[in-house]
Short mmCIF file of C-alpha atoms in Angstrom, two decimals:
data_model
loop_
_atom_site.label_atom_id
_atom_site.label_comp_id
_atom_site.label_asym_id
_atom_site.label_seq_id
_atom_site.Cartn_x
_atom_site.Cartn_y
_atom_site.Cartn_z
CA UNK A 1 -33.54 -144.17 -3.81
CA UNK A 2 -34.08 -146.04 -7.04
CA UNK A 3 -37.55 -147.24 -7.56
CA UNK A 4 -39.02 -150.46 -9.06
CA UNK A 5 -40.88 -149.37 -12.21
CA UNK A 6 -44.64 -150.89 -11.85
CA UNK A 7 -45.11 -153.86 -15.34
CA UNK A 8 -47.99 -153.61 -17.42
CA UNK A 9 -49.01 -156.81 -15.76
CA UNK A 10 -48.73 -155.20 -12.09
CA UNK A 11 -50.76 -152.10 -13.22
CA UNK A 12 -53.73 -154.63 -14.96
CA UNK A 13 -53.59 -156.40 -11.56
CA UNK A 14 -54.09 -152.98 -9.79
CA UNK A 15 -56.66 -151.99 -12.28
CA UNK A 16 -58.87 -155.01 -11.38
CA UNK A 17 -58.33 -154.50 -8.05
CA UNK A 18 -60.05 -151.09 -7.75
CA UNK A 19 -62.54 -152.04 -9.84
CA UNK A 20 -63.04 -154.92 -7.32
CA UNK A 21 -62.68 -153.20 -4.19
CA UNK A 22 -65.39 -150.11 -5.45
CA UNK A 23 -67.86 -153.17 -6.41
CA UNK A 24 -67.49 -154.68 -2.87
CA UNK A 25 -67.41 -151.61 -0.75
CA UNK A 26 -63.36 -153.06 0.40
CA UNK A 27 -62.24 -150.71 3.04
CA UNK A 28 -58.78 -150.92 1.54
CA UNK A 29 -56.47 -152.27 -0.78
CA UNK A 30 -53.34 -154.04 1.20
CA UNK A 31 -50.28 -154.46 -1.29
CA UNK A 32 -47.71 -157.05 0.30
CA UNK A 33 -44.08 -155.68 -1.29
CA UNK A 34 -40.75 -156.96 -1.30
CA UNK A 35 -39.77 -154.43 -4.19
CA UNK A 36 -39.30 -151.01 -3.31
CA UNK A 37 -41.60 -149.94 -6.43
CA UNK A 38 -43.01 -146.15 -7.29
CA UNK A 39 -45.51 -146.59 -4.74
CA UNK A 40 -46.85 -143.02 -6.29
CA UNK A 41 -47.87 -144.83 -9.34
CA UNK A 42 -49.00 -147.45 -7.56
CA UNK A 43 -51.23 -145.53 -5.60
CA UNK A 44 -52.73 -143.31 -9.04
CA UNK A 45 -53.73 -147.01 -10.06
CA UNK A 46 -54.86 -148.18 -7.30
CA UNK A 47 -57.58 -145.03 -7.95
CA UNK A 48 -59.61 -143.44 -4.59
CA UNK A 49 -59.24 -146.93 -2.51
CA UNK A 50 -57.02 -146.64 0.33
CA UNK A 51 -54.10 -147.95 0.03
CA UNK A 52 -51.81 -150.34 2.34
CA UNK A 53 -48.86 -151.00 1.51
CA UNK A 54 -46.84 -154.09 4.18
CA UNK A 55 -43.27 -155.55 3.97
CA UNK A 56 -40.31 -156.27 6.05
CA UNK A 57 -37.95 -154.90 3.37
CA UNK A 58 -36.16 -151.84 4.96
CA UNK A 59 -35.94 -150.09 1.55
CA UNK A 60 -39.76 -151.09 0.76
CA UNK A 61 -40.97 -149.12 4.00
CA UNK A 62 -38.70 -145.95 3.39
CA UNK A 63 -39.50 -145.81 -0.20
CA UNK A 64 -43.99 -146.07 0.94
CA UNK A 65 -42.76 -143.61 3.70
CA UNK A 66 -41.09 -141.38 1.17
CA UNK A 67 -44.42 -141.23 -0.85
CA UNK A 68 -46.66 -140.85 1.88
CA UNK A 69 -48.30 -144.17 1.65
CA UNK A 70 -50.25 -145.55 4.93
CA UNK A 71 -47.22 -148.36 5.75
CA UNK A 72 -47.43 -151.74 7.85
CA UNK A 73 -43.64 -153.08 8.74
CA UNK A 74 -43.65 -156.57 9.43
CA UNK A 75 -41.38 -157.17 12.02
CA UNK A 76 -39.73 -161.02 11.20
CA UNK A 77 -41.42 -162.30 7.64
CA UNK A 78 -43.64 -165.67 8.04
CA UNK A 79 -42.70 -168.53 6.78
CA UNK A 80 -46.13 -168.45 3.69
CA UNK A 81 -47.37 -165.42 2.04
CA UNK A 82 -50.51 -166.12 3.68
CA UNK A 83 -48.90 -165.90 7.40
CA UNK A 84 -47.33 -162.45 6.12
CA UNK A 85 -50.45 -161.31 4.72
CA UNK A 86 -52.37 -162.27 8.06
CA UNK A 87 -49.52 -160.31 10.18
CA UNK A 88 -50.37 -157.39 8.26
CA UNK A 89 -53.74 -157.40 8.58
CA UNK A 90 -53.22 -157.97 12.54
CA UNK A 91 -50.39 -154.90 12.18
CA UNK A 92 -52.62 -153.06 10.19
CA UNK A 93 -55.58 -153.30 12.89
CA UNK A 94 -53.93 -152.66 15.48
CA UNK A 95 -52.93 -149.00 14.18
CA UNK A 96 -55.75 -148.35 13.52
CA UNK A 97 -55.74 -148.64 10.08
CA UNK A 98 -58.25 -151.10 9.33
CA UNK A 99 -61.75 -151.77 11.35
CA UNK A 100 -61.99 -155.20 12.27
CA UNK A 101 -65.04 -156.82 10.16
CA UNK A 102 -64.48 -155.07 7.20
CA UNK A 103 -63.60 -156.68 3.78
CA UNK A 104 -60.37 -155.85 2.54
CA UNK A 105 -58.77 -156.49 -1.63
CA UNK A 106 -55.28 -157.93 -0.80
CA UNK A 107 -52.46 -158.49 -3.99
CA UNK A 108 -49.46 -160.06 -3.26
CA UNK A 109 -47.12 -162.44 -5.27
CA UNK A 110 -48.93 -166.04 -4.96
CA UNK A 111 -47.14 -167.81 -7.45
CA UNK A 112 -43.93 -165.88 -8.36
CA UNK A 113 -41.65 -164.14 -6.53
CA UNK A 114 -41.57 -160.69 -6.55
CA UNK A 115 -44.25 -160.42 -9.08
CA UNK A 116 -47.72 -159.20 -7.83
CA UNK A 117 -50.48 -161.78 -9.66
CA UNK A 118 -52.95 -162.64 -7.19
CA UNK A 119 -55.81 -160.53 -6.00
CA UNK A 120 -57.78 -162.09 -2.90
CA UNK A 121 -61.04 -160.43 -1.20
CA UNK A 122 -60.22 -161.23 2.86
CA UNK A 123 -63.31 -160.64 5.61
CA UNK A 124 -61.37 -159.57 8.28
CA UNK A 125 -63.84 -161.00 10.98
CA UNK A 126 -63.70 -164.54 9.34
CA UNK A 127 -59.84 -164.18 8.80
CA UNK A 128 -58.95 -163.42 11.95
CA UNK A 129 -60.92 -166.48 13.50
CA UNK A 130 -59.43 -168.70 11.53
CA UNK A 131 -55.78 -167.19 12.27
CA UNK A 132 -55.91 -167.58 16.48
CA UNK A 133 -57.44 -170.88 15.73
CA UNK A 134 -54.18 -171.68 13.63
CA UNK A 135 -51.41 -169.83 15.82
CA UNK A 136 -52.51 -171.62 18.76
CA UNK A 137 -52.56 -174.86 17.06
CA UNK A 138 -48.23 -173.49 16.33
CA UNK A 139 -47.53 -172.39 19.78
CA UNK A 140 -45.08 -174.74 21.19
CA UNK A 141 -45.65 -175.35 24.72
CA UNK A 142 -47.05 -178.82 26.72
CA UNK A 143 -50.24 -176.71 27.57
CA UNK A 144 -53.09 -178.99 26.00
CA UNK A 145 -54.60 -176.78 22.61
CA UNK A 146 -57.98 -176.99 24.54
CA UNK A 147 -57.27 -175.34 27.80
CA UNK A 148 -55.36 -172.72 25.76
CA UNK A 149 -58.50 -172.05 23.95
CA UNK A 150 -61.07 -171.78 26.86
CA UNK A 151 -58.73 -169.46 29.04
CA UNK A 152 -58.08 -167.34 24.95
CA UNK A 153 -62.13 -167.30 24.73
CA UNK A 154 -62.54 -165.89 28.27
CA UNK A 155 -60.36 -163.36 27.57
CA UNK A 156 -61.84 -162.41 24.07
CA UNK A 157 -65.41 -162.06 26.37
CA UNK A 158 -63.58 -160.13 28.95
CA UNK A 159 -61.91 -157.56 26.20
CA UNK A 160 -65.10 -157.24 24.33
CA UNK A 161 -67.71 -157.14 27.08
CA UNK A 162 -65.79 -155.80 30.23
CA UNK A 163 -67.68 -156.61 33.16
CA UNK A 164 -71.32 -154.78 33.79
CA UNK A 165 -70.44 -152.36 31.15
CA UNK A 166 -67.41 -151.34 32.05
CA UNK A 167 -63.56 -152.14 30.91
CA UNK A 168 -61.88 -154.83 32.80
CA UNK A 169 -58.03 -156.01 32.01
CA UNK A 170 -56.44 -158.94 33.71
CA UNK A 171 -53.92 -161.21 33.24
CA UNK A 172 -53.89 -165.23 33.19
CA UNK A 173 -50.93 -167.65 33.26
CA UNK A 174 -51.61 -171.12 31.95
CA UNK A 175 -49.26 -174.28 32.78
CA UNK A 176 -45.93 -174.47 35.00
CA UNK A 177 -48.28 -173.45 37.43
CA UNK A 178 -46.35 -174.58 40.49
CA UNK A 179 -43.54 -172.21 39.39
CA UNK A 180 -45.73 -169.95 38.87
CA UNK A 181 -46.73 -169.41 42.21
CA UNK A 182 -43.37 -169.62 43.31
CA UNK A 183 -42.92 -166.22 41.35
CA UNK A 184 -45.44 -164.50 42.30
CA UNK A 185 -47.37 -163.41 45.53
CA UNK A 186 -51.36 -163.04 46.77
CA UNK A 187 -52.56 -159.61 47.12
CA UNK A 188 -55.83 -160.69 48.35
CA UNK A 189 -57.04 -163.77 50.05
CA UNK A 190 -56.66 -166.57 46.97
CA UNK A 191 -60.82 -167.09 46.68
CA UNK A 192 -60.17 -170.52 45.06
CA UNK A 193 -58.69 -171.97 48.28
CA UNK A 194 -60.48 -174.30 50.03
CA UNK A 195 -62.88 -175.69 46.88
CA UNK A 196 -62.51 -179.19 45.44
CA UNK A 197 -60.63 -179.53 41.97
CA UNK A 198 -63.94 -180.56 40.45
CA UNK A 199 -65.45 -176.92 41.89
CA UNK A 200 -62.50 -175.29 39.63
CA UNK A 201 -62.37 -176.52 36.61
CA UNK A 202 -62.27 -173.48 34.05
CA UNK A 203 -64.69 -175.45 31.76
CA UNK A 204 -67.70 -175.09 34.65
CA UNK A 205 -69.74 -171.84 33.62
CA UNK A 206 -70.15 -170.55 37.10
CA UNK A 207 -65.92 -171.07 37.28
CA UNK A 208 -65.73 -168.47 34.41
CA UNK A 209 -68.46 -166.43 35.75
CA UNK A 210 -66.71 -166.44 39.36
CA UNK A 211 -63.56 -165.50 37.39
CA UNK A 212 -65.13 -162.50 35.12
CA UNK A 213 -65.94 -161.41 38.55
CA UNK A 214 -62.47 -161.44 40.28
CA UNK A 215 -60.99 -159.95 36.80
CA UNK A 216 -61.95 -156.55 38.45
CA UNK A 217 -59.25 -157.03 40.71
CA UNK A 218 -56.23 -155.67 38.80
CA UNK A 219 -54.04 -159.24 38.95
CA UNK A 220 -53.45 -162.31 37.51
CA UNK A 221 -55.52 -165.88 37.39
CA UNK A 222 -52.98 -168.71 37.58
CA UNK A 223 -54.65 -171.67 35.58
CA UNK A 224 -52.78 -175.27 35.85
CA UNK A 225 -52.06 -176.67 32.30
CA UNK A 226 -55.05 -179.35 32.48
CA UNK A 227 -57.56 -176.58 32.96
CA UNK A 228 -58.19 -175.94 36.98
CA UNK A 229 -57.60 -172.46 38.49
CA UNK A 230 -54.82 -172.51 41.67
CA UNK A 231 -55.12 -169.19 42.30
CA UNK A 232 -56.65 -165.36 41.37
CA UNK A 233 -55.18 -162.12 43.00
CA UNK A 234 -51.73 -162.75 42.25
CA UNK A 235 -49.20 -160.34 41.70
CA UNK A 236 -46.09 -161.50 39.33
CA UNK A 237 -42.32 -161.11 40.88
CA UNK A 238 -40.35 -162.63 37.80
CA UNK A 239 -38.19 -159.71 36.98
CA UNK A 240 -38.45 -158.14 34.06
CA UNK A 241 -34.84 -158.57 32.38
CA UNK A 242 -33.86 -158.54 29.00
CA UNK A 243 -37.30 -158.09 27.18
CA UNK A 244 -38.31 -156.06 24.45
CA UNK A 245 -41.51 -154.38 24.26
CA UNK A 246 -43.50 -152.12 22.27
CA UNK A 247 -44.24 -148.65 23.23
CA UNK A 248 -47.53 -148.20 25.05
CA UNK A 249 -47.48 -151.55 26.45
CA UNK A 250 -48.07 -151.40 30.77
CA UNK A 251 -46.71 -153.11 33.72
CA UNK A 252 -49.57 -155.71 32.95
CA UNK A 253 -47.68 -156.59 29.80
CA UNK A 254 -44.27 -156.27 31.10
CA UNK A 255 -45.04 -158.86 34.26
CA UNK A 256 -47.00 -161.09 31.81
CA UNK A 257 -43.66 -161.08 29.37
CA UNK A 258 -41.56 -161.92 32.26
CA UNK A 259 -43.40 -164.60 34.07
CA UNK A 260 -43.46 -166.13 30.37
CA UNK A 261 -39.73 -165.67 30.09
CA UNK A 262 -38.98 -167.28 33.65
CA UNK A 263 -41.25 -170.03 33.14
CA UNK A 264 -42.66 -172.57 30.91
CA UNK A 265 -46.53 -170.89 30.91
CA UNK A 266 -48.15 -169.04 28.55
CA UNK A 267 -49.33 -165.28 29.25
CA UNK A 268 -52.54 -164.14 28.70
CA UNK A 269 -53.06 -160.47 28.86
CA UNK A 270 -56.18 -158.32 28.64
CA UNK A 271 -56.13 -154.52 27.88
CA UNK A 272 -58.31 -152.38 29.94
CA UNK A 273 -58.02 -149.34 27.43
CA UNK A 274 -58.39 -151.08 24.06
CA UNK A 275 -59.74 -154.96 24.95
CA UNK A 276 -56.76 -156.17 23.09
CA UNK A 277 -55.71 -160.23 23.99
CA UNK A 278 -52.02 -160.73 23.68
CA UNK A 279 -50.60 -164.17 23.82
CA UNK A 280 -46.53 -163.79 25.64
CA UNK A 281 -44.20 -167.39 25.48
CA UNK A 282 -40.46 -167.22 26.47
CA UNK A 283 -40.87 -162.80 26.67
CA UNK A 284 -42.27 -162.90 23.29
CA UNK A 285 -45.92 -161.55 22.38
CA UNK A 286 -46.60 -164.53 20.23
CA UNK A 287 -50.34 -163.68 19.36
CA UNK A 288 -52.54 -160.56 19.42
CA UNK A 289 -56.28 -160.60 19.05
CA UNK A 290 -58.49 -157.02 18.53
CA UNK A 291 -62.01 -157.22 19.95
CA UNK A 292 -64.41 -158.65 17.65
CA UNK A 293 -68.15 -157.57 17.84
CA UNK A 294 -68.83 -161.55 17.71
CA UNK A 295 -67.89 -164.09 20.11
CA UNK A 296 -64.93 -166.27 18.14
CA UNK A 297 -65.42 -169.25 16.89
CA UNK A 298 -63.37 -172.21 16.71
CA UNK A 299 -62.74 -174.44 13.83
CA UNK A 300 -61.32 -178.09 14.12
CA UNK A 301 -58.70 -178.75 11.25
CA UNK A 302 -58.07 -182.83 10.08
CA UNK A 303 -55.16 -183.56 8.25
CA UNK A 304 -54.57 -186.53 6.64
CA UNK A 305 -50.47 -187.47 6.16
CA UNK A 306 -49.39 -187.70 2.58
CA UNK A 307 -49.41 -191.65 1.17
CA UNK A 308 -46.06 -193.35 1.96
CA UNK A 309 -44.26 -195.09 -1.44
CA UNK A 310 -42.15 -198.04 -1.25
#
């Protein structure tokens, strides 16, 4: 396959990016490509860092592949070179080719296309924050942003934590809740039944604690959309037609992806074996969060609309 001969500007950029990444202890150095270059020279400039290399392009993977060079496909390409660059990193994470917390170099074309000019240093504790804070903020569902981000920050605790030391993975389903339970059934005795709606609000600490509890039941919380649980020990009927998943993924994944497909909630898986939160809307996993060894924070954005002209 023909290559893309590196530029003399491409190989000063990758030049001053191992110097950077040996002065900053970088983990790696993550090369965003849409031109299937000689990733072999790319790599002998890129010196003893390792080196990432994510695209989309079909002939950009095979060519890394070709070369032996640690590859990250991106699956559909994000609308901003920053959304593709924080897919990678996700990608990249969760193959474990990257540590979450670790700094990272990452080049990528900022300001023409198909021309690699910009070098950025990216925490990837700090990035990722800042990411679910942002996809959430995209997802487009009538769930209220701030009961999608309590039942997300329960789940982070649950994935990193586990309950008294030991792994835990559940499942919640926030909004179309009456549907919901239509589509699924109780496998135990629903221990929210009975209690005022004031006595289950998620936002009450001993709610959450009550439901860290029940998450050792292997089943799914069903949270109404302005932030009350209906129900805990259910088991999800929707059938499971017409999704797409990725290898490795459980029945917990599958019945979260199809109660997300047959309704209008949101799906909020936790993995037992890894911690993992994954976000599912319409079958889709829309978001995917790694354990952190720091509770997330969240970060309010203000925008202000551009002035209007006459």
């Amino acid at each position: 396959m023909k290559r893309t001969a590196i530029t003399e500007q491409f190989e000063a950029v990758l030049v001053s990016a191992r110097r950077l990444a040996q002065r900053i202890e970088a983990e790696a150095i993550v090369l965003l490509a849409d031109l299937p270059y000689d990733f072999t020279a790319v790599k002998r400039a890129a010196g003893k860092s390792l080196l990432l290399v994510a695209s989309d392009k079909p002939d950009v993977q095979r060519c890394a592949v070709e070369d032996e060079i640690a590859m990250v496909p991106l699956i559909n390409e994000p609308e901003t070179v920053q959304m593709q660059l924080s897919q990678a990193l996700l990608e990249a994470i969760a193959d474990d080719l990257l540590r979450p917390g670790v700094k990272v170099v990452a080049l990528y074309p900022g300001f023409e296309v198909n021309a690699i000019d910009t070098i950025s240093v990216v925490n990837l504790t700090e990035h990722l924050v800042r990411l679910t804070a942002r996809d959430l903020q995209r997802l487009e569902t009538q769930v209220p942003l701030e009961t999608l981000r309590m039942v997300v920050d329960l789940a982070c605790e649950i994935g990193r934590e586990g309950r008294e030391g030991k792994p835990v993975g559940t499942t919640f389903v926030v909004g179309d809740h009456r549907k919901v339970l239509r589509l699924s059934h109780p496998t135990i005795h629903n221990p929210f039944r009975g209690y005022a709606k004031k006595e289950r609000q998620f936002r009450d600490a001993r709610t959450r604690e009550s439901i860290k509890e029940f998450a050792q039941i292997d089943c799914a919380f069903v949270i109404s959309a302005d932030g009350y649980v209906e129900s805990a020990g259910r088991y999800l009927d929707a059938p499971a037609h017409g999704l797409t998943l990725s290898k490795g993924l459980g029945s917990r994944h599958w019945a979260a992806a199809a109660i997300s497909k047959a309704t209008k909630g949101i799906a909020i898986t936790v993995s037992e074996s890894t911690g993992t939160v994954r976000l599912f809307q319409d079958g889709i996993v829309m978001l995917r969060i790694e354990p952190l060894d720091r509770a997330m924070k969240w970060q309010a954005f203000e925008f202000e609309p551009p002035p209007t002209t006459d």
